[in-house]
Tab-separated table of C-alpha atoms and ligand atoms in Angstrom:
chain	number	residue	atom	x	y	z
A	1	UNK	CA	-3.785	-22.176	23.675
A	2	UNK	CA	-6.738	-23.321	21.560
A	3	UNK	CA	-7.807	-21.583	18.373
A	4	UNK	CA	-10.815	-20.182	20.212
A	5	UNK	CA	-8.731	-18.918	23.129
A	6	UNK	CA	-6.462	-17.130	20.642
A	7	UNK	CA	-9.408	-15.480	18.905
A	8	UNK	CA	-10.986	-14.492	22.206
A	9	UNK	CA	-7.826	-13.065	23.677
A	10	UNK	CA	-6.345	-11.292	20.702
A	11	UNK	CA	-8.861	-10.772	17.919
A	12	UNK	CA	-12.347	-10.298	19.295
A	13	UNK	CA	-14.004	-7.261	17.705
A	14	UNK	CA	-11.230	-4.730	17.928
A	15	UNK	CA	-11.058	-1.309	16.287
A	16	UNK	CA	-13.033	1.914	16.630
A	17	UNK	CA	-15.898	0.900	14.317
A	18	UNK	CA	-16.535	-2.395	16.137
A	19	UNK	CA	-19.697	-1.139	17.823
A	20	UNK	CA	-20.844	1.144	15.029
A	21	UNK	CA	-24.020	1.000	12.972
A	22	UNK	CA	-22.125	-0.192	9.908
A	23	UNK	CA	-21.005	-3.353	11.702
A	24	UNK	CA	-24.254	-5.180	12.436
A	25	UNK	CA	-22.392	-8.325	13.569
A	26	UNK	CA	-18.683	-8.860	14.211
A	27	UNK	CA	-16.512	-11.778	15.385
A	28	UNK	CA	-18.129	-14.955	16.720
A	29	UNK	CA	-20.721	-16.138	14.244
A	30	UNK	CA	-20.332	-17.902	10.897
A	31	UNK	CA	-20.242	-14.573	9.089
A	32	UNK	CA	-19.936	-10.925	9.968
A	33	UNK	CA	-22.777	-8.665	8.778
A	34	UNK	CA	-22.078	-5.233	7.342
A	35	UNK	CA	-24.723	-2.620	6.623
A	36	UNK	CA	-24.199	-0.682	3.425
A	37	UNK	CA	-25.847	2.764	3.547
A	38	UNK	CA	-27.974	3.898	0.594
A	39	UNK	CA	-25.953	5.555	-2.148
A	40	UNK	CA	-22.763	3.679	-1.286
A	41	UNK	CA	-20.953	0.699	-2.751
A	42	UNK	CA	-18.852	-1.807	-0.840
A	43	UNK	CA	-15.215	-1.816	-2.017
A	44	UNK	CA	-13.341	-5.028	-1.169
A	45	UNK	CA	-9.755	-6.184	-1.515
A	46	UNK	CA	-7.537	-8.944	-0.122
A	47	UNK	CA	-3.742	-9.226	0.282
A	48	UNK	CA	-1.487	-11.987	1.571
A	49	UNK	CA	1.921	-11.581	3.169
A	50	UNK	CA	4.085	-14.719	3.372
A	51	UNK	CA	7.083	-15.029	5.727
A	52	UNK	CA	10.404	-15.188	3.905
A	53	UNK	CA	8.886	-13.708	0.766
A	54	UNK	CA	7.178	-10.482	1.782
A	55	UNK	CA	8.967	-9.913	5.068
A	56	UNK	CA	11.910	-11.426	7.019
A	57	UNK	CA	11.010	-14.428	9.215
A	58	UNK	CA	12.100	-12.572	12.338
A	59	UNK	CA	10.156	-9.385	11.566
A	60	UNK	CA	8.632	-7.800	14.712
A	61	UNK	CA	5.024	-8.968	15.136
A	62	UNK	CA	3.532	-5.529	15.796
A	63	UNK	CA	5.179	-4.095	12.665
A	64	UNK	CA	3.967	-7.011	10.565
A	65	UNK	CA	0.399	-6.555	11.700
A	66	UNK	CA	0.527	-2.876	10.801
A	67	UNK	CA	2.059	-3.615	7.433
A	68	UNK	CA	-0.468	-6.322	6.573
A	69	UNK	CA	-3.437	-4.064	7.319
A	70	UNK	CA	-1.821	-1.011	5.715
A	71	UNK	CA	-1.017	-2.820	2.465
A	72	UNK	CA	-4.598	-4.042	2.124
A	73	UNK	CA	-6.105	-0.699	3.166
A	74	UNK	CA	-3.966	1.116	0.608
A	75	UNK	CA	-6.138	-0.500	-2.075
A	76	UNK	CA	-9.181	1.163	-0.498
A	77	UNK	CA	-7.363	4.514	-0.625
A	78	UNK	CA	-6.634	3.959	-4.307
A	79	UNK	CA	-10.380	3.600	-5.001
A	80	UNK	CA	-11.313	6.637	-2.906
A	81	UNK	CA	-13.086	4.342	-0.417
A	82	UNK	CA	-13.518	4.985	3.314
A	83	UNK	CA	-12.423	1.986	5.436
A	84	UNK	CA	-15.131	0.089	7.307
A	85	UNK	CA	-13.991	-3.394	8.294
A	86	UNK	CA	-11.298	-6.048	7.918
A	87	UNK	CA	-11.016	-9.815	8.244
A	88	UNK	CA	-7.797	-11.646	9.017
A	89	UNK	CA	-6.722	-15.162	8.012
A	90	UNK	CA	-3.744	-15.948	10.203
A	91	UNK	CA	-1.539	-19.022	9.766
A	92	UNK	CA	0.913	-19.534	12.616
A	93	UNK	CA	3.641	-22.131	13.226
A	94	UNK	CA	3.069	-21.939	17.019
A	95	UNK	CA	0.734	-20.162	19.427
A	96	UNK	CA	3.426	-17.947	20.962
A	97	UNK	CA	1.535	-15.601	23.261
A	98	UNK	CA	4.278	-12.968	23.297
A	99	UNK	CA	4.225	-12.840	19.475
A	100	UNK	CA	0.428	-12.796	19.438
A	101	UNK	CA	0.385	-9.993	21.996
A	102	UNK	CA	2.660	-7.877	19.811
A	103	UNK	CA	0.697	-8.732	16.691
A	104	UNK	CA	-2.602	-7.859	18.318
A	105	UNK	CA	-1.155	-4.563	19.588
A	106	UNK	CA	0.109	-3.582	16.121
A	107	UNK	CA	-3.171	-4.607	14.534
A	108	UNK	CA	-5.142	-2.610	17.064
A	109	UNK	CA	-3.028	0.488	16.426
A	110	UNK	CA	-3.525	0.167	12.661
A	111	UNK	CA	-7.286	-0.387	13.021
A	112	UNK	CA	-7.436	2.793	15.114
A	113	UNK	CA	-5.332	4.724	12.617
A	114	UNK	CA	-7.459	3.683	9.630
A	115	UNK	CA	-10.762	3.770	11.560
A	116	UNK	CA	-11.926	0.243	10.838
A	117	UNK	CA	-13.051	-2.841	12.793
A	118	UNK	CA	-11.791	-6.419	12.754
A	119	UNK	CA	-14.996	-8.374	12.135
A	120	UNK	CA	-13.803	-11.912	11.483
A	121	UNK	CA	-11.097	-14.208	10.260
A	122	UNK	CA	-9.615	-17.651	10.374
A	123	UNK	CA	-6.838	-19.042	12.561
A	124	UNK	CA	-4.808	-22.040	11.414
A	125	UNK	CA	-1.461	-23.741	12.082
A	126	UNK	CA	1.266	-23.777	9.429
A	127	UNK	CA	4.101	-21.644	8.001
A	128	UNK	CA	3.612	-17.986	9.001
A	129	UNK	CA	1.343	-16.132	6.610
A	130	UNK	CA	-1.147	-13.276	6.955
A	131	UNK	CA	-4.105	-12.611	4.723
A	132	UNK	CA	-6.077	-9.451	5.309
A	133	UNK	CA	-9.296	-8.635	3.550
A	134	UNK	CA	-10.637	-5.096	3.807
A	135	UNK	CA	-14.011	-3.550	3.134
A	136	UNK	CA	-14.733	0.115	2.587
A	137	UNK	CA	-17.518	2.374	1.385
A	138	UNK	CA	-17.426	4.534	-1.698
A	139	UNK	CA	-20.093	6.871	-3.163
A	140	UNK	CA	-22.143	4.901	-5.689
A	141	UNK	CA	-20.581	4.958	-9.163
A	142	UNK	CA	-17.753	7.297	-8.149
A	143	UNK	CA	-14.895	4.982	-7.190
A	144	UNK	CA	-11.508	5.905	-8.690
A	145	UNK	CA	-10.828	3.265	-11.345
A	146	UNK	CA	-7.643	2.500	-13.248
A	147	UNK	CA	-9.511	2.844	-16.512
A	148	UNK	CA	-10.530	6.514	-16.492
A	149	UNK	CA	-7.379	8.258	-17.775
A	150	UNK	CA	-7.441	10.241	-21.046
A	151	UNK	CA	-4.639	11.632	-23.270
A	152	UNK	CA	-3.532	15.114	-22.180
A	153	UNK	CA	-4.161	14.481	-18.484
A	154	UNK	CA	-1.419	15.060	-15.926
A	155	UNK	CA	0.089	12.239	-13.864
A	156	UNK	CA	0.618	12.953	-10.173
A	157	UNK	CA	2.143	11.008	-7.319
A	158	UNK	CA	1.864	11.514	-3.551
A	159	UNK	CA	4.756	11.579	-1.073
A	160	UNK	CA	8.254	10.349	-1.948
A	161	UNK	CA	9.221	7.261	-3.922
A	162	UNK	CA	11.947	4.639	-3.537
A	163	UNK	CA	12.195	4.616	0.269
A	164	UNK	CA	10.734	1.130	0.651
A	165	UNK	CA	13.256	-0.234	-1.851
A	166	UNK	CA	16.039	1.413	0.154
A	167	UNK	CA	14.588	-0.137	3.317
A	168	UNK	CA	14.876	-3.556	1.689
A	169	UNK	CA	18.582	-2.935	1.103
A	170	UNK	CA	18.841	-1.857	4.728
A	171	UNK	CA	17.155	-5.068	5.937
A	172	UNK	CA	19.563	-7.058	3.767
A	173	UNK	CA	22.540	-5.247	5.320
A	174	UNK	CA	23.526	-3.539	2.045
A	175	UNK	CA	22.977	0.005	3.328
A	176	UNK	CA	24.388	1.314	6.582
A	177	UNK	CA	22.538	4.527	7.453
A	178	UNK	CA	22.823	6.151	10.876
A	179	UNK	CA	20.202	5.424	13.538
A	180	UNK	CA	17.766	8.174	12.610
A	181	UNK	CA	17.883	7.458	8.880
A	182	UNK	CA	17.606	3.703	9.499
A	183	UNK	CA	14.529	4.311	11.646
A	184	UNK	CA	12.988	6.443	8.884
A	185	UNK	CA	13.532	3.759	6.238
A	186	UNK	CA	12.282	0.948	8.466
A	187	UNK	CA	9.179	2.937	9.186
A	188	UNK	CA	8.599	3.477	5.465
A	189	UNK	CA	8.769	-0.289	4.990
A	190	UNK	CA	6.868	-1.596	8.022
A	191	UNK	CA	4.491	1.300	8.529
A	192	UNK	CA	3.342	2.457	5.123
A	193	UNK	CA	0.584	5.055	5.457
A	194	UNK	CA	-2.407	4.336	3.204
A	195	UNK	CA	-3.268	7.705	1.636
A	196	UNK	CA	-6.892	7.528	2.742
A	197	UNK	CA	-7.797	11.207	3.052
A	198	UNK	CA	-6.121	11.922	-0.283
A	199	UNK	CA	-7.988	9.073	-2.011
A	200	UNK	CA	-11.340	10.259	-0.671
A	201	UNK	CA	-10.589	13.843	-1.703
A	202	UNK	CA	-9.629	12.769	-5.230
A	203	UNK	CA	-13.141	11.556	-5.987
A	204	UNK	CA	-14.608	13.854	-8.630
A	205	UNK	CA	-11.181	15.419	-9.199
A	206	UNK	CA	-8.918	12.622	-10.491
A	207	UNK	CA	-9.877	10.523	-13.509
A	208	UNK	CA	-7.995	7.401	-12.401
A	209	UNK	CA	-5.845	6.194	-9.519
A	210	UNK	CA	-3.711	3.273	-8.358
A	211	UNK	CA	-1.610	2.628	-5.267
A	212	UNK	CA	2.067	1.907	-5.792
A	213	UNK	CA	2.798	-1.666	-4.759
A	214	UNK	CA	4.735	-3.103	-7.720
A	215	UNK	CA	6.692	0.046	-8.624
A	216	UNK	CA	5.755	3.298	-10.358
A	217	UNK	CA	6.503	2.291	-13.961
A	218	UNK	CA	4.648	-1.002	-13.619
A	219	UNK	CA	1.696	0.498	-11.759
A	220	UNK	CA	1.316	3.509	-14.061
A	221	UNK	CA	1.471	0.904	-16.812
A	222	UNK	CA	-1.686	-0.633	-15.328
A	223	UNK	CA	-3.490	2.722	-15.557
A	224	UNK	CA	-2.282	3.160	-19.144
A	225	UNK	CA	-3.325	-0.330	-20.154
A	226	UNK	CA	-6.731	-0.248	-18.482
A	227	UNK	CA	-7.381	3.188	-19.992
A	228	UNK	CA	-6.287	2.014	-23.446
A	229	UNK	CA	-3.631	4.753	-23.822
A	230	UNK	CA	0.047	5.464	-23.004
A	231	UNK	CA	1.965	7.540	-20.463
A	232	UNK	CA	5.091	9.666	-20.461
A	233	UNK	CA	7.099	9.913	-17.267
A	234	UNK	CA	9.867	12.426	-16.487
A	235	UNK	CA	12.454	10.620	-14.370
A	236	UNK	CA	14.018	13.821	-13.103
A	237	UNK	CA	10.751	14.944	-11.526
A	238	UNK	CA	10.287	11.919	-9.258
A	239	UNK	CA	10.039	13.047	-5.619
A	240	UNK	CA	12.867	11.674	-3.448
A	241	UNK	CA	13.219	11.863	0.324
A	242	UNK	CA	16.238	13.564	1.890
A	243	UNK	CA	17.253	10.230	3.396
A	244	UNK	CA	17.195	8.384	0.088
A	245	UNK	CA	19.211	11.147	-1.588
A	246	UNK	CA	21.821	10.925	1.143
A	247	UNK	CA	22.033	7.135	1.038
A	248	UNK	CA	22.579	6.429	-2.661
A	249	UNK	CA	23.723	8.270	-5.816
A	250	UNK	CA	20.955	10.190	-7.609
A	251	UNK	CA	20.790	7.798	-10.569
A	252	UNK	CA	20.217	4.857	-8.231
A	253	UNK	CA	17.665	6.777	-6.166
A	254	UNK	CA	15.709	7.649	-9.321
A	255	UNK	CA	15.824	4.043	-10.511
A	256	UNK	CA	14.474	2.869	-7.164
A	257	UNK	CA	11.798	5.577	-7.281
A	258	UNK	CA	10.757	4.433	-10.758
A	259	UNK	CA	10.836	0.681	-10.201
A	260	UNK	CA	11.064	-0.133	-6.475
A	261	UNK	CA	7.816	-1.492	-5.076
A	262	UNK	CA	6.088	-1.164	-1.729
A	263	UNK	CA	5.864	2.613	-1.434
A	264	UNK	CA	2.045	2.607	-1.173
A	265	UNK	CA	1.788	6.162	-2.414
A	266	UNK	CA	-1.032	7.032	-4.813
A	267	UNK	CA	-0.454	7.648	-8.511
A	268	UNK	CA	-3.365	9.380	-10.226
A	269	UNK	CA	-4.326	11.280	-13.360
A	270	UNK	CA	-5.926	14.721	-13.366
A	271	UNK	CA	-7.651	16.535	-16.256
A	272	UNK	CA	-5.973	19.915	-16.993
A	273	UNK	CA	-9.088	21.756	-15.764
A	274	UNK	CA	-8.617	20.306	-12.242
A	275	UNK	CA	-4.861	20.750	-11.864
A	276	UNK	CA	-5.182	24.174	-10.203
A	277	UNK	CA	-7.091	22.533	-7.314
A	278	UNK	CA	-4.171	20.315	-6.319
A	279	UNK	CA	-2.074	22.707	-4.188
A	280	UNK	CA	-5.018	23.276	-1.833
A	281	UNK	CA	-5.642	19.542	-1.747
A	282	UNK	CA	-2.003	18.837	-0.895
A	283	UNK	CA	-2.271	21.285	1.973
A	284	UNK	CA	-5.575	19.876	3.194
A	285	UNK	CA	-4.189	16.314	3.185
A	286	UNK	CA	-0.774	17.439	4.432
A	287	UNK	CA	1.021	15.606	1.674
A	288	UNK	CA	3.413	16.411	-1.123
A	289	UNK	CA	1.853	16.046	-4.597
A	290	UNK	CA	4.151	16.058	-7.620
A	291	UNK	CA	3.321	16.188	-11.315
A	292	UNK	CA	5.573	13.551	-12.885
A	293	UNK	CA	4.257	13.158	-16.406
A	294	UNK	CA	1.253	12.999	-18.679
A	295	UNK	CA	-1.030	10.563	-20.410
A	296	UNK	CA	-0.609	10.318	-24.179
A	297	UNK	CA	-2.144	8.512	-27.126
A	298	UNK	CA	-0.590	5.118	-27.852
A	299	UNK	CA	0.380	2.495	-25.314
A	300	UNK	CA	2.967	1.709	-22.646
A	301	UNK	CA	4.948	3.926	-20.290
A	302	UNK	CA	7.810	5.895	-21.807
A	303	UNK	CA	10.344	7.137	-19.259
A	304	UNK	CA	12.472	10.146	-20.233
A	305	UNK	CA	15.596	11.329	-18.407
A	306	UNK	CA	16.618	14.972	-17.893
A	307	UNK	CA	18.137	15.090	-21.395
A	308	UNK	CA	14.922	13.771	-22.937
A	309	UNK	CA	16.429	10.353	-23.684
A	310	UNK	CA	14.214	7.300	-23.228
A	311	UNK	CA	15.260	5.024	-20.356
A	312	UNK	CA	14.359	1.341	-20.530
A	313	UNK	CA	12.690	-0.023	-17.409
A	314	UNK	CA	10.841	-2.747	-19.265
A	315	UNK	CA	11.841	-5.455	-16.789
A	316	UNK	CA	10.632	-3.483	-13.817
A	317	UNK	CA	7.867	-4.441	-11.455
A	318	UNK	CA	7.935	-7.607	-9.490
A	319	UNK	CA	5.760	-10.501	-10.600
A	320	UNK	CA	5.244	-13.755	-8.774
A	321	UNK	CA	5.483	-16.775	-11.109
A	322	UNK	CA	7.079	-14.752	-13.921
A	323	UNK	CA	10.250	-16.855	-13.755
A	324	UNK	CA	12.256	-13.712	-14.437
A	325	UNK	CA	15.376	-13.054	-12.473
A	326	UNK	CA	15.808	-9.551	-11.170
A	327	UNK	CA	14.924	-7.631	-8.108
A	328	UNK	CA	12.525	-9.167	-5.690
A	329	UNK	CA	10.689	-6.473	-3.784
A	330	UNK	CA	9.178	-7.322	-0.474
A	331	UNK	CA	5.660	-7.402	-1.786
A	332	UNK	CA	4.499	-8.418	-5.218
B	1	ADP	P1	-15.906	-21.134	11.098
B	1	ADP	O1	-15.417	-22.510	11.453
B	1	ADP	O2	-17.380	-20.976	11.057
B	1	ADP	O3	-15.219	-20.564	9.882
B	1	ADP	P2	-14.050	-20.249	13.076
B	1	ADP	O4	-14.136	-21.290	14.131
B	1	ADP	O5	-12.923	-20.331	12.099
B	1	ADP	O6	-15.458	-20.184	12.321
B	1	ADP	O7	-14.003	-18.819	13.749
B	1	ADP	C1	-14.905	-18.476	14.798
B	1	ADP	C2	-15.155	-16.987	14.758
B	1	ADP	O8	-13.947	-16.289	15.019
B	1	ADP	C3	-15.658	-16.477	13.402
B	1	ADP	O9	-16.559	-15.430	13.623
B	1	ADP	C4	-14.382	-15.964	12.748
B	1	ADP	O10	-14.684	-14.935	11.824
B	1	ADP	C5	-13.596	-15.438	13.950
B	1	ADP	N1	-12.124	-15.524	13.755
B	1	ADP	C6	-11.364	-16.621	13.587
B	1	ADP	N2	-10.056	-16.312	13.486
B	1	ADP	C7	-9.985	-14.954	13.596
B	1	ADP	C8	-8.923	-14.027	13.565
B	1	ADP	N3	-7.640	-14.378	13.392
B	1	ADP	N4	-9.242	-12.723	13.698
B	1	ADP	C9	-10.520	-12.316	13.845
B	1	ADP	N5	-11.565	-13.150	13.910
B	1	ADP	C10	-11.314	-14.453	13.790
B	2	MG	MG1	-12.660	-21.435	10.202
């Protein structure tokens, strides 16, 4: 199969927005053309997943496609942006049509779920790797930045934390949950749900936001650093799923919740005057929202256990090229 046959068969203008007004030109020319409505800004982000580093070599193609788009789209959620379009740079060792079929199916499902169109890409031969770039629209000047947090604001997180780290142990054969629990964890790894409706609803309500890819302590650290202040985190308050609590001792579950990457939940800060609006928001977005700490003067993230003792997670958060040993989450 030629490069062009692959594009034609599997990647030509798919997704619900493909024919919409925002997509003036999709796949097939030298560039795609997007129309940005007045009063909006284009939010853009790119993420790469490499076989053997971010996912197992034999990972199912449809799951991989979902994960690649979800991981990239999660960055749009963290800015409060509404998805518009994506491009895909795909490097494949072989043109295996069964694999491509599965990949295209998973991609299509994710494009539908996030309401965006595939408007272009690049297809090359080499070791398996996927790069997805996403574009979204955000009200002019209102995107949720990492830099807007102030001392005295409350730190919230969506959903449950630590499941993706548990899924990694499952994929490595270190955990042996029953079928239902295994399916739950695998889904949390391969099918993260970008918190899009939450992100959009947080505009004008949250002062800063980030999506959790590196791990809570590391990612909240980015908010603290970019805002020029510190954060205090209460370990005991971290939301844990039933499955995670059943699979590992509480101390381990909390450590994974604090430092495990890949959860793709949103962490955000809220001024005290807006905190009362959160229960209605949680209901509207059908998601659990938990207050896990507060922003403080100073710098860094201080994690306190139930007894009020500081816990050191200073080597948490995965970094490529850091040369540090330690845990290697699926995505860095
Ligand atoms: P060029 O050489 O100008 O970069 P290509 O020959 O690589 O163009 O691609 C032809 C068209 O197909 C372009 O519009 C490109 O965006 C699109 N395309 C290539 N690969 C993919 C892919 N994996 N998914 C979606 N669109 C793709
Ligand atoms: Mg090209």
